[in-house]
Amino acid sequence: MATPTVVSWEQVSVPTPSGPLPARAYRPGTASPQGWLVWAHGGSWRAGSAQDWHGATAELARYSGFGVVSVDYRLAPEVRHPAMVEDILSALTWAGEQPDGSAGAPSVPSAPPVLAVGGDSAGGTLAASAALVCRDRGMPLAAQVLAYPPLDPGCAAASYHRFPDMFPTASYLMAAWQDYRHPGRPVAADGTRLHSTPFEAADLRGLAPAVMATGDLDPVSDDVHHYGRLLRAAGVEVALREFRQTGHGAFLQPGRGPGGHPTASMRGWLGLALRRLTSPNAAETLPSSPPWS
């Protein structure tokens, strides 16, 4: 299986209604990327940065073939939802204006790029919420790539209590949800509902296909599996893998040992899964094991 061996990156500035938003744009190899994946880092909506996630997002670009825009979205408690989701949506708009696949280069007339949105942990929650807005606004989205997003503010699922001492604990996450969410039901200027979690949405039909991963020791794992079932029931294509003996934060961990297959790491699997989803006829394919579910 051939994958690009070089990933270049540059600091970029994404225009938003609240002012310029810093981001890092990663580009795999020397050819134009397959599309752009806007990535929201984890950190319980209160911490983290594109710099902290540098190695993980660079590898994601390498394995997916996508350019990755890693966004330094605004953090709680200085701001609250929906500010973070709006930042991700601004980055998607910016990425959609890069038709030549070169971040920061002048746009030239051509077909719009393939767009996807994704994130890990709290960033996955933001990405899933942004995917709902894209659907409601009729903005084409090829995929939502979600690594172990917490989705229930009440942290009521059995997995939170099955692993009560594993990070993140239910009490920790409930406090983070309180810092993140704004009371009420925010609506954008165009009337689009801005969900703080996709569990708030009454209808999931028509959403972008989902690539999701979690660990069997992750307290949020039941949230992920439940969302996968809801999406499938709504007719949405879902590829979901649960990694064995794996807790929260696995997206930040590299592959297990030199020479191992990229799918041994969560970020490698997510990247290759996105590549397969958007280019089913490409030479790169996922092996039969680990399986799709």
PDB file of C-alpha atoms in Angstrom:
ATOM      1  CA  MET A   1       0.000   0.000   0.000  1.00  0.00           C
ATOM      2  CA  ALA A   2       1.508   3.293  -1.099  1.00  0.00           C
ATOM      3  CA  THR A   3       0.990   6.447   0.923  1.00  0.00           C
ATOM      4  CA  PRO A   4       2.631   9.855   0.589  1.00  0.00           C
ATOM      5  CA  THR A   5       5.818  10.082   2.632  1.00  0.00           C
ATOM      6  CA  VAL A   6       5.998  13.859   2.938  1.00  0.00           C
ATOM      7  CA  VAL A   7       3.460  16.175   4.535  1.00  0.00           C
ATOM      8  CA  SER A   8       3.986  19.911   4.263  1.00  0.00           C
ATOM      9  CA  TRP A   9       2.166  22.431   6.390  1.00  0.00           C
ATOM     10  CA  GLU A  10       1.687  26.148   6.761  1.00  0.00           C
ATOM     11  CA  GLN A  11       0.076  28.537   9.195  1.00  0.00           C
ATOM     12  CA  VAL A  12      -3.058  30.085   7.736  1.00  0.00           C
ATOM     13  CA  SER A  13      -5.677  32.591   8.823  1.00  0.00           C
ATOM     14  CA  VAL A  14      -9.346  31.743   8.407  1.00  0.00           C
ATOM     15  CA  PRO A  15     -11.702  34.738   8.163  1.00  0.00           C
ATOM     16  CA  THR A  16     -14.697  34.572  10.504  1.00  0.00           C
ATOM     17  CA  PRO A  17     -17.365  37.077  11.568  1.00  0.00           C
ATOM     18  CA  SER A  18     -15.560  37.430  14.911  1.00  0.00           C
ATOM     19  CA  GLY A  19     -12.123  38.022  13.355  1.00  0.00           C
ATOM     20  CA  PRO A  20      -9.222  35.987  11.923  1.00  0.00           C
ATOM     21  CA  LEU A  21      -8.968  32.423  13.169  1.00  0.00           C
ATOM     22  CA  PRO A  22      -5.530  30.735  13.207  1.00  0.00           C
ATOM     23  CA  ALA A  23      -5.217  27.264  11.748  1.00  0.00           C
ATOM     24  CA  ARG A  24      -2.615  24.883  10.377  1.00  0.00           C
ATOM     25  CA  ALA A  25      -3.083  23.507   6.873  1.00  0.00           C
ATOM     26  CA  TYR A  26      -1.415  20.168   6.121  1.00  0.00           C
ATOM     27  CA  ARG A  27      -0.926  18.920   2.594  1.00  0.00           C
ATOM     28  CA  PRO A  28       0.124  15.340   1.776  1.00  0.00           C
ATOM     29  CA  GLY A  29       2.760  14.715  -0.891  1.00  0.00           C
ATOM     30  CA  THR A  30       3.351  16.946  -3.874  1.00  0.00           C
ATOM     31  CA  ALA A  31       0.064  16.469  -5.748  1.00  0.00           C
ATOM     32  CA  SER A  32      -3.176  18.275  -5.025  1.00  0.00           C
ATOM     33  CA  PRO A  33      -4.930  16.691  -2.065  1.00  0.00           C
ATOM     34  CA  GLN A  34      -7.997  14.562  -2.572  1.00  0.00           C
ATOM     35  CA  GLY A  35     -10.025  17.168  -0.699  1.00  0.00           C
ATOM     36  CA  TRP A  36      -9.977  19.138   2.537  1.00  0.00           C
ATOM     37  CA  LEU A  37     -10.748  17.765   5.983  1.00  0.00           C
ATOM     38  CA  VAL A  38     -11.413  20.439   8.622  1.00  0.00           C
ATOM     39  CA  TRP A  39     -10.289  19.037  11.977  1.00  0.00           C
ATOM     40  CA  ALA A  40     -11.301  20.112  15.482  1.00  0.00           C
ATOM     41  CA  HIS A  41      -8.898  19.023  18.226  1.00  0.00           C
ATOM     42  CA  GLY A  42      -9.915  17.564  21.560  1.00  0.00           C
ATOM     43  CA  GLY A  43      -9.486  19.121  24.984  1.00  0.00           C
ATOM     44  CA  SER A  44     -12.948  19.155  26.577  1.00  0.00           C
ATOM     45  CA  TRP A  45     -13.783  22.381  24.699  1.00  0.00           C
ATOM     46  CA  ARG A  46     -11.468  24.167  27.166  1.00  0.00           C
ATOM     47  CA  ALA A  47      -7.931  23.277  26.073  1.00  0.00           C
ATOM     48  CA  GLY A  48      -5.781  22.012  23.214  1.00  0.00           C
ATOM     49  CA  SER A  49      -4.441  23.623  20.047  1.00  0.00           C
ATOM     50  CA  ALA A  50      -3.481  22.886  16.472  1.00  0.00           C
ATOM     51  CA  GLN A  51       0.147  22.945  17.619  1.00  0.00           C
ATOM     52  CA  ASP A  52      -0.518  20.330  20.314  1.00  0.00           C
ATOM     53  CA  TRP A  53      -2.186  18.105  17.707  1.00  0.00           C
ATOM     54  CA  HIS A  54       0.520  18.682  15.066  1.00  0.00           C
ATOM     55  CA  GLY A  55       1.850  15.137  14.732  1.00  0.00           C
ATOM     56  CA  ALA A  56      -1.560  13.487  14.769  1.00  0.00           C
ATOM     57  CA  THR A  57      -3.106  15.758  12.134  1.00  0.00           C
ATOM     58  CA  ALA A  58      -0.022  15.516   9.918  1.00  0.00           C
ATOM     59  CA  GLU A  59      -0.344  11.719   9.942  1.00  0.00           C
ATOM     60  CA  LEU A  60      -4.056  12.030   9.262  1.00  0.00           C
ATOM     61  CA  ALA A  61      -3.212  13.996   6.105  1.00  0.00           C
ATOM     62  CA  ARG A  62      -0.625  11.381   5.146  1.00  0.00           C
ATOM     63  CA  TYR A  63      -2.998   8.434   5.369  1.00  0.00           C
ATOM     64  CA  SER A  64      -6.176  10.075   4.099  1.00  0.00           C
ATOM     65  CA  GLY A  65      -4.710  11.873   1.095  1.00  0.00           C
ATOM     66  CA  PHE A  66      -6.724  14.901   2.209  1.00  0.00           C
ATOM     67  CA  GLY A  67      -5.427  18.312   3.094  1.00  0.00           C
ATOM     68  CA  VAL A  68      -6.191  18.787   6.791  1.00  0.00           C
ATOM     69  CA  VAL A  69      -7.112  22.174   8.234  1.00  0.00           C
ATOM     70  CA  SER A  70      -6.492  21.946  11.985  1.00  0.00           C
ATOM     71  CA  VAL A  71      -8.430  24.791  13.587  1.00  0.00           C
ATOM     72  CA  ASP A  72      -7.577  26.803  16.677  1.00  0.00           C
ATOM     73  CA  TYR A  73     -11.236  27.364  17.461  1.00  0.00           C
ATOM     74  CA  ARG A  74     -12.194  29.565  20.394  1.00  0.00           C
ATOM     75  CA  LEU A  75     -12.260  27.835  23.776  1.00  0.00           C
ATOM     76  CA  ALA A  76     -14.452  27.808  26.852  1.00  0.00           C
ATOM     77  CA  PRO A  77     -14.912  29.440  29.258  1.00  0.00           C
ATOM     78  CA  GLU A  78     -13.987  32.633  27.371  1.00  0.00           C
ATOM     79  CA  VAL A  79     -16.679  31.718  24.836  1.00  0.00           C
ATOM     80  CA  ARG A  80     -19.420  29.126  24.835  1.00  0.00           C
ATOM     81  CA  HIS A  81     -21.393  27.204  22.260  1.00  0.00           C
ATOM     82  CA  PRO A  82     -22.203  28.001  19.481  1.00  0.00           C
ATOM     83  CA  ALA A  83     -18.952  29.971  19.001  1.00  0.00           C
ATOM     84  CA  MET A  84     -16.840  26.839  18.504  1.00  0.00           C
ATOM     85  CA  VAL A  85     -19.223  25.290  15.963  1.00  0.00           C
ATOM     86  CA  GLU A  86     -19.337  28.593  14.081  1.00  0.00           C
ATOM     87  CA  ASP A  87     -15.530  28.582  13.913  1.00  0.00           C
ATOM     88  CA  ILE A  88     -15.538  25.098  12.372  1.00  0.00           C
ATOM     89  CA  LEU A  89     -18.170  26.200   9.855  1.00  0.00           C
ATOM     90  CA  SER A  90     -16.035  29.224   8.902  1.00  0.00           C
ATOM     91  CA  ALA A  91     -13.076  26.904   8.336  1.00  0.00           C
ATOM     92  CA  LEU A  92     -15.232  24.702   6.086  1.00  0.00           C
ATOM     93  CA  THR A  93     -16.219  27.754   4.060  1.00  0.00           C
ATOM     94  CA  TRP A  94     -12.560  28.758   3.765  1.00  0.00           C
ATOM     95  CA  ALA A  95     -11.521  25.257   2.733  1.00  0.00           C
ATOM     96  CA  GLY A  96     -14.218  25.250   0.094  1.00  0.00           C
ATOM     97  CA  GLU A  97     -12.549  28.277  -1.477  1.00  0.00           C
ATOM     98  CA  GLN A  98      -9.284  26.383  -2.068  1.00  0.00           C
ATOM     99  CA  PRO A  99     -10.157  24.673  -5.386  1.00  0.00           C
ATOM    100  CA  ASP A 100      -6.552  24.143  -6.427  1.00  0.00           C
ATOM    101  CA  GLY A 101      -5.824  22.282  -3.196  1.00  0.00           C
ATOM    102  CA  SER A 102      -3.149  24.755  -2.143  1.00  0.00           C
ATOM    103  CA  ALA A 103      -3.906  26.516   1.114  1.00  0.00           C
ATOM    104  CA  GLY A 104      -3.310  30.222   0.913  1.00  0.00           C
ATOM    105  CA  ALA A 105      -2.771  30.217  -2.851  1.00  0.00           C
ATOM    106  CA  PRO A 106      -4.962  32.354  -5.126  1.00  0.00           C
ATOM    107  CA  SER A 107      -8.116  30.557  -6.161  1.00  0.00           C
ATOM    108  CA  VAL A 108      -8.553  29.560  -9.770  1.00  0.00           C
ATOM    109  CA  PRO A 109     -11.834  28.582 -11.440  1.00  0.00           C
ATOM    110  CA  SER A 110     -12.376  24.844 -11.094  1.00  0.00           C
ATOM    111  CA  ALA A 111     -14.673  22.338  -9.442  1.00  0.00           C
ATOM    112  CA  PRO A 112     -15.078  22.920  -5.715  1.00  0.00           C
ATOM    113  CA  PRO A 113     -12.991  20.600  -3.541  1.00  0.00           C
ATOM    114  CA  VAL A 114     -14.341  17.597  -1.707  1.00  0.00           C
ATOM    115  CA  LEU A 115     -14.977  18.630   1.897  1.00  0.00           C
ATOM    116  CA  ALA A 116     -15.115  16.618   5.105  1.00  0.00           C
ATOM    117  CA  VAL A 117     -15.249  17.582   8.767  1.00  0.00           C
ATOM    118  CA  GLY A 118     -13.848  15.719  11.733  1.00  0.00           C
ATOM    119  CA  GLY A 119     -12.495  15.877  15.225  1.00  0.00           C
ATOM    120  CA  ASP A 120     -11.428  13.893  18.248  1.00  0.00           C
ATOM    121  CA  SER A 121     -13.115  13.906  21.639  1.00  0.00           C
ATOM    122  CA  ALA A 122     -14.755  17.318  22.193  1.00  0.00           C
ATOM    123  CA  GLY A 123     -13.672  18.242  18.683  1.00  0.00           C
ATOM    124  CA  GLY A 124     -15.651  15.272  17.396  1.00  0.00           C
ATOM    125  CA  THR A 125     -18.742  16.686  19.077  1.00  0.00           C
ATOM    126  CA  LEU A 126     -18.152  19.991  17.277  1.00  0.00           C
ATOM    127  CA  ALA A 127     -17.608  18.227  13.963  1.00  0.00           C
ATOM    128  CA  ALA A 128     -20.828  16.211  14.277  1.00  0.00           C
ATOM    129  CA  SER A 129     -22.737  19.386  15.120  1.00  0.00           C
ATOM    130  CA  ALA A 130     -21.180  21.187  12.148  1.00  0.00           C
ATOM    131  CA  ALA A 131     -22.198  18.300   9.877  1.00  0.00           C
ATOM    132  CA  LEU A 132     -25.822  18.892  10.863  1.00  0.00           C
ATOM    133  CA  VAL A 133     -25.556  22.561   9.894  1.00  0.00           C
ATOM    134  CA  CYS A 134     -23.990  21.608   6.561  1.00  0.00           C
ATOM    135  CA  ARG A 135     -26.925  19.320   5.841  1.00  0.00           C
ATOM    136  CA  ASP A 136     -29.469  21.953   6.813  1.00  0.00           C
ATOM    137  CA  ARG A 137     -27.762  24.587   4.652  1.00  0.00           C
ATOM    138  CA  GLY A 138     -27.367  22.274   1.676  1.00  0.00           C
ATOM    139  CA  MET A 139     -23.561  22.433   1.858  1.00  0.00           C
ATOM    140  CA  PRO A 140     -22.041  19.290   0.267  1.00  0.00           C
ATOM    141  CA  LEU A 141     -20.047  17.251   2.764  1.00  0.00           C
ATOM    142  CA  ALA A 142     -18.360  13.979   1.856  1.00  0.00           C
ATOM    143  CA  ALA A 143     -17.851  12.644   5.370  1.00  0.00           C
ATOM    144  CA  GLN A 144     -17.802  13.284   9.096  1.00  0.00           C
ATOM    145  CA  VAL A 145     -14.799  11.694  10.791  1.00  0.00           C
ATOM    146  CA  LEU A 146     -15.368  11.280  14.516  1.00  0.00           C
ATOM    147  CA  ALA A 147     -12.932   9.920  17.087  1.00  0.00           C
ATOM    148  CA  TYR A 148     -14.646   9.072  20.405  1.00  0.00           C
ATOM    149  CA  PRO A 149     -16.887  12.162  20.688  1.00  0.00           C
ATOM    150  CA  PRO A 150     -18.792  12.626  23.965  1.00  0.00           C
ATOM    151  CA  LEU A 151     -22.390  13.225  22.924  1.00  0.00           C
ATOM    152  CA  ASP A 152     -24.572  13.064  26.046  1.00  0.00           C
ATOM    153  CA  PRO A 153     -24.290  16.036  28.452  1.00  0.00           C
ATOM    154  CA  GLY A 154     -25.800  13.851  31.176  1.00  0.00           C
ATOM    155  CA  CYS A 155     -23.138  11.153  30.756  1.00  0.00           C
ATOM    156  CA  ALA A 156     -25.803   8.564  31.493  1.00  0.00           C
ATOM    157  CA  ALA A 157     -24.600   5.629  29.369  1.00  0.00           C
ATOM    158  CA  ALA A 158     -23.401   2.452  31.057  1.00  0.00           C
ATOM    159  CA  SER A 159     -19.820   2.885  29.805  1.00  0.00           C
ATOM    160  CA  TYR A 160     -19.372   5.965  32.023  1.00  0.00           C
ATOM    161  CA  HIS A 161     -20.111   3.785  35.041  1.00  0.00           C
ATOM    162  CA  ARG A 162     -18.436   0.630  33.745  1.00  0.00           C
ATOM    163  CA  PHE A 163     -15.082   2.445  33.811  1.00  0.00           C
ATOM    164  CA  PRO A 164     -15.627   5.018  36.600  1.00  0.00           C
ATOM    165  CA  ASP A 165     -11.905   5.666  37.131  1.00  0.00           C
ATOM    166  CA  MET A 166     -10.947   5.945  33.458  1.00  0.00           C
ATOM    167  CA  PHE A 167     -10.463   9.361  31.861  1.00  0.00           C
ATOM    168  CA  PRO A 168     -12.684  11.206  31.223  1.00  0.00           C
ATOM    169  CA  THR A 169     -14.851  10.534  34.258  1.00  0.00           C
ATOM    170  CA  ALA A 170     -18.533  11.383  34.163  1.00  0.00           C
ATOM    171  CA  SER A 171     -18.093  14.188  36.701  1.00  0.00           C
ATOM    172  CA  TYR A 172     -15.218  15.703  34.704  1.00  0.00           C
ATOM    173  CA  LEU A 173     -17.187  15.632  31.465  1.00  0.00           C
ATOM    174  CA  MET A 174     -20.374  16.995  32.997  1.00  0.00           C
ATOM    175  CA  ALA A 175     -18.396  19.990  34.256  1.00  0.00           C
ATOM    176  CA  ALA A 176     -16.892  20.442  30.785  1.00  0.00           C
ATOM    177  CA  TRP A 177     -20.359  20.287  29.206  1.00  0.00           C
ATOM    178  CA  GLN A 178     -21.502  23.026  31.584  1.00  0.00           C
ATOM    179  CA  ASP A 179     -18.596  25.249  30.537  1.00  0.00           C
ATOM    180  CA  TYR A 180     -19.208  24.546  26.855  1.00  0.00           C
ATOM    181  CA  ARG A 181     -22.969  24.782  26.436  1.00  0.00           C
ATOM    182  CA  HIS A 182     -24.952  28.007  26.450  1.00  0.00           C
ATOM    183  CA  PRO A 183     -28.455  27.878  27.869  1.00  0.00           C
ATOM    184  CA  GLY A 184     -31.177  27.885  25.274  1.00  0.00           C
ATOM    185  CA  ARG A 185     -31.346  26.668  21.688  1.00  0.00           C
ATOM    186  CA  PRO A 186     -28.980  28.831  19.597  1.00  0.00           C
ATOM    187  CA  VAL A 187     -30.022  29.682  16.057  1.00  0.00           C
ATOM    188  CA  ALA A 188     -27.827  31.236  13.358  1.00  0.00           C
ATOM    189  CA  ALA A 189     -28.753  34.454  11.591  1.00  0.00           C
ATOM    190  CA  ASP A 190     -30.119  32.435   8.666  1.00  0.00           C
ATOM    191  CA  GLY A 191     -32.431  30.483  10.986  1.00  0.00           C
ATOM    192  CA  THR A 192     -30.325  27.302  11.091  1.00  0.00           C
ATOM    193  CA  ARG A 193     -30.347  25.529  14.441  1.00  0.00           C
ATOM    194  CA  LEU A 194     -26.856  25.241  15.943  1.00  0.00           C
ATOM    195  CA  HIS A 195     -26.851  22.023  17.944  1.00  0.00           C
ATOM    196  CA  SER A 196     -24.343  21.545  20.763  1.00  0.00           C
ATOM    197  CA  THR A 197     -24.565  17.767  20.236  1.00  0.00           C
ATOM    198  CA  PRO A 198     -26.210  15.713  17.499  1.00  0.00           C
ATOM    199  CA  PHE A 199     -28.283  14.011  20.211  1.00  0.00           C
ATOM    200  CA  GLU A 200     -30.376  17.214  20.188  1.00  0.00           C
ATOM    201  CA  ALA A 201     -31.381  16.719  16.546  1.00  0.00           C
ATOM    202  CA  ALA A 202     -34.792  15.192  15.899  1.00  0.00           C
ATOM    203  CA  ASP A 203     -33.876  14.026  12.394  1.00  0.00           C
ATOM    204  CA  LEU A 204     -30.524  12.618  11.253  1.00  0.00           C
ATOM    205  CA  ARG A 205     -31.561  11.750   7.707  1.00  0.00           C
ATOM    206  CA  GLY A 206     -29.399  13.117   4.916  1.00  0.00           C
ATOM    207  CA  LEU A 207     -26.252  13.544   6.995  1.00  0.00           C
ATOM    208  CA  ALA A 208     -22.820  12.924   5.520  1.00  0.00           C
ATOM    209  CA  PRO A 209     -21.457   9.371   5.856  1.00  0.00           C
ATOM    210  CA  ALA A 210     -19.735   8.827   9.187  1.00  0.00           C
ATOM    211  CA  VAL A 211     -16.347   7.278   9.934  1.00  0.00           C
ATOM    212  CA  MET A 212     -16.155   6.701  13.682  1.00  0.00           C
ATOM    213  CA  ALA A 213     -13.724   5.124  16.125  1.00  0.00           C
ATOM    214  CA  THR A 214     -13.666   4.516  19.847  1.00  0.00           C
ATOM    215  CA  GLY A 215     -11.931   2.268  22.353  1.00  0.00           C
ATOM    216  CA  ASP A 216     -13.443  -0.557  24.362  1.00  0.00           C
ATOM    217  CA  LEU A 217     -12.143   1.055  27.595  1.00  0.00           C
ATOM    218  CA  ASP A 218     -13.328   4.569  26.735  1.00  0.00           C
ATOM    219  CA  PRO A 219     -16.072   5.932  29.007  1.00  0.00           C
ATOM    220  CA  VAL A 220     -17.709   7.634  26.002  1.00  0.00           C
ATOM    221  CA  SER A 221     -17.831   4.431  23.930  1.00  0.00           C
ATOM    222  CA  ASP A 222     -21.544   3.857  24.452  1.00  0.00           C
ATOM    223  CA  ASP A 223     -22.270   7.379  23.151  1.00  0.00           C
ATOM    224  CA  VAL A 224     -20.360   6.543  19.971  1.00  0.00           C
ATOM    225  CA  HIS A 225     -22.097   3.212  19.418  1.00  0.00           C
ATOM    226  CA  HIS A 226     -25.500   4.755  20.106  1.00  0.00           C
ATOM    227  CA  TYR A 227     -24.875   7.512  17.583  1.00  0.00           C
ATOM    228  CA  GLY A 228     -23.776   4.924  15.041  1.00  0.00           C
ATOM    229  CA  ARG A 229     -27.070   3.058  15.517  1.00  0.00           C
ATOM    230  CA  LEU A 230     -29.084   6.270  15.207  1.00  0.00           C
ATOM    231  CA  LEU A 231     -27.280   7.210  11.990  1.00  0.00           C
ATOM    232  CA  ARG A 232     -27.805   3.782  10.461  1.00  0.00           C
ATOM    233  CA  ALA A 233     -31.485   3.868  11.392  1.00  0.00           C
ATOM    234  CA  ALA A 234     -31.679   7.198   9.543  1.00  0.00           C
ATOM    235  CA  GLY A 235     -30.141   5.651   6.434  1.00  0.00           C
ATOM    236  CA  VAL A 236     -26.691   7.187   6.893  1.00  0.00           C
ATOM    237  CA  GLU A 237     -23.634   5.135   5.924  1.00  0.00           C
ATOM    238  CA  VAL A 238     -21.470   4.363   8.960  1.00  0.00           C
ATOM    239  CA  ALA A 239     -18.044   2.753   9.349  1.00  0.00           C
ATOM    240  CA  LEU A 240     -17.320   2.239  13.041  1.00  0.00           C
ATOM    241  CA  ARG A 241     -14.373   0.496  14.655  1.00  0.00           C
ATOM    242  CA  GLU A 242     -13.845  -0.208  18.333  1.00  0.00           C
ATOM    243  CA  PHE A 243     -10.175  -0.610  19.228  1.00  0.00           C
ATOM    244  CA  ARG A 244      -9.370  -3.303  21.767  1.00  0.00           C
ATOM    245  CA  GLN A 245      -7.714  -2.482  25.091  1.00  0.00           C
ATOM    246  CA  THR A 246      -7.944   1.211  24.214  1.00  0.00           C
ATOM    247  CA  GLY A 247      -9.043   4.168  26.292  1.00  0.00           C
ATOM    248  CA  HIS A 248      -9.744   7.806  25.554  1.00  0.00           C
ATOM    249  CA  GLY A 249      -7.202   9.915  23.669  1.00  0.00           C
ATOM    250  CA  ALA A 250      -6.026   7.200  21.278  1.00  0.00           C
ATOM    251  CA  PHE A 251      -6.055   9.574  18.289  1.00  0.00           C
ATOM    252  CA  LEU A 252      -2.939  11.184  19.748  1.00  0.00           C
ATOM    253  CA  GLN A 253      -1.078   7.876  19.945  1.00  0.00           C
ATOM    254  CA  PRO A 254       1.101   6.747  17.002  1.00  0.00           C
ATOM    255  CA  GLY A 255       1.101   3.253  15.542  1.00  0.00           C
ATOM    256  CA  ARG A 256       2.072   0.284  17.661  1.00  0.00           C
ATOM    257  CA  GLY A 257       5.641  -0.430  16.726  1.00  0.00           C
ATOM    258  CA  PRO A 258       7.824   0.149  13.652  1.00  0.00           C
ATOM    259  CA  GLY A 259       6.670  -1.447  10.446  1.00  0.00           C
ATOM    260  CA  GLY A 260       3.132  -1.947  11.742  1.00  0.00           C
ATOM    261  CA  HIS A 261       0.184  -1.435   9.428  1.00  0.00           C
ATOM    262  CA  PRO A 262      -1.287   2.093   9.645  1.00  0.00           C
ATOM    263  CA  THR A 263      -4.613   0.661  10.781  1.00  0.00           C
ATOM    264  CA  ALA A 264      -2.923  -0.351  14.048  1.00  0.00           C
ATOM    265  CA  SER A 265      -3.258   3.304  15.069  1.00  0.00           C
ATOM    266  CA  MET A 266      -6.588   5.051  15.348  1.00  0.00           C
ATOM    267  CA  ARG A 267      -5.499   8.023  13.256  1.00  0.00           C
ATOM    268  CA  GLY A 268      -4.135   5.704  10.586  1.00  0.00           C
ATOM    269  CA  TRP A 269      -7.381   3.771  10.437  1.00  0.00           C
ATOM    270  CA  LEU A 270      -9.467   6.947  10.306  1.00  0.00           C
ATOM    271  CA  GLY A 271      -7.334   8.378   7.493  1.00  0.00           C
ATOM    272  CA  LEU A 272      -7.482   5.219   5.408  1.00  0.00           C
ATOM    273  CA  ALA A 273     -11.188   4.828   6.090  1.00  0.00           C
ATOM    274  CA  LEU A 274     -11.809   8.356   4.806  1.00  0.00           C
ATOM    275  CA  ARG A 275      -9.697   7.609   1.737  1.00  0.00           C
ATOM    276  CA  ARG A 276     -11.660   4.433   1.047  1.00  0.00           C
ATOM    277  CA  LEU A 277     -15.013   6.141   1.593  1.00  0.00           C
ATOM    278  CA  THR A 278     -14.293   8.993  -0.815  1.00  0.00           C
ATOM    279  CA  SER A 279     -12.239   7.011  -3.374  1.00  0.00           C
ATOM    280  CA  PRO A 280     -13.661   3.490  -3.417  1.00  0.00           C
ATOM    281  CA  ASN A 281     -11.734   2.615  -6.601  1.00  0.00           C
ATOM    282  CA  ALA A 282      -8.364   3.786  -5.282  1.00  0.00           C
ATOM    283  CA  ALA A 283      -5.514   1.287  -4.956  1.00  0.00           C
ATOM    284  CA  GLU A 284      -5.332   1.869  -1.214  1.00  0.00           C
ATOM    285  CA  THR A 285      -7.837  -0.372   0.565  1.00  0.00           C
ATOM    286  CA  LEU A 286      -8.358  -1.417   4.127  1.00  0.00           C
ATOM    287  CA  PRO A 287      -7.429  -5.010   4.922  1.00  0.00           C
ATOM    288  CA  SER A 288     -10.159  -7.460   5.876  1.00  0.00           C
ATOM    289  CA  SER A 289      -8.891  -7.375   9.448  1.00  0.00           C
ATOM    290  CA  PRO A 290      -9.587  -5.301  11.491  1.00  0.00           C
ATOM    291  CA  PRO A 291     -13.151  -5.449  10.204  1.00  0.00           C
ATOM    292  CA  TRP A 292     -15.640  -2.788   9.345  1.00  0.00           C
ATOM    293  CA  SER A 293     -18.789  -2.878  11.443  1.00  0.00           C
TER     294      SER A 293
END
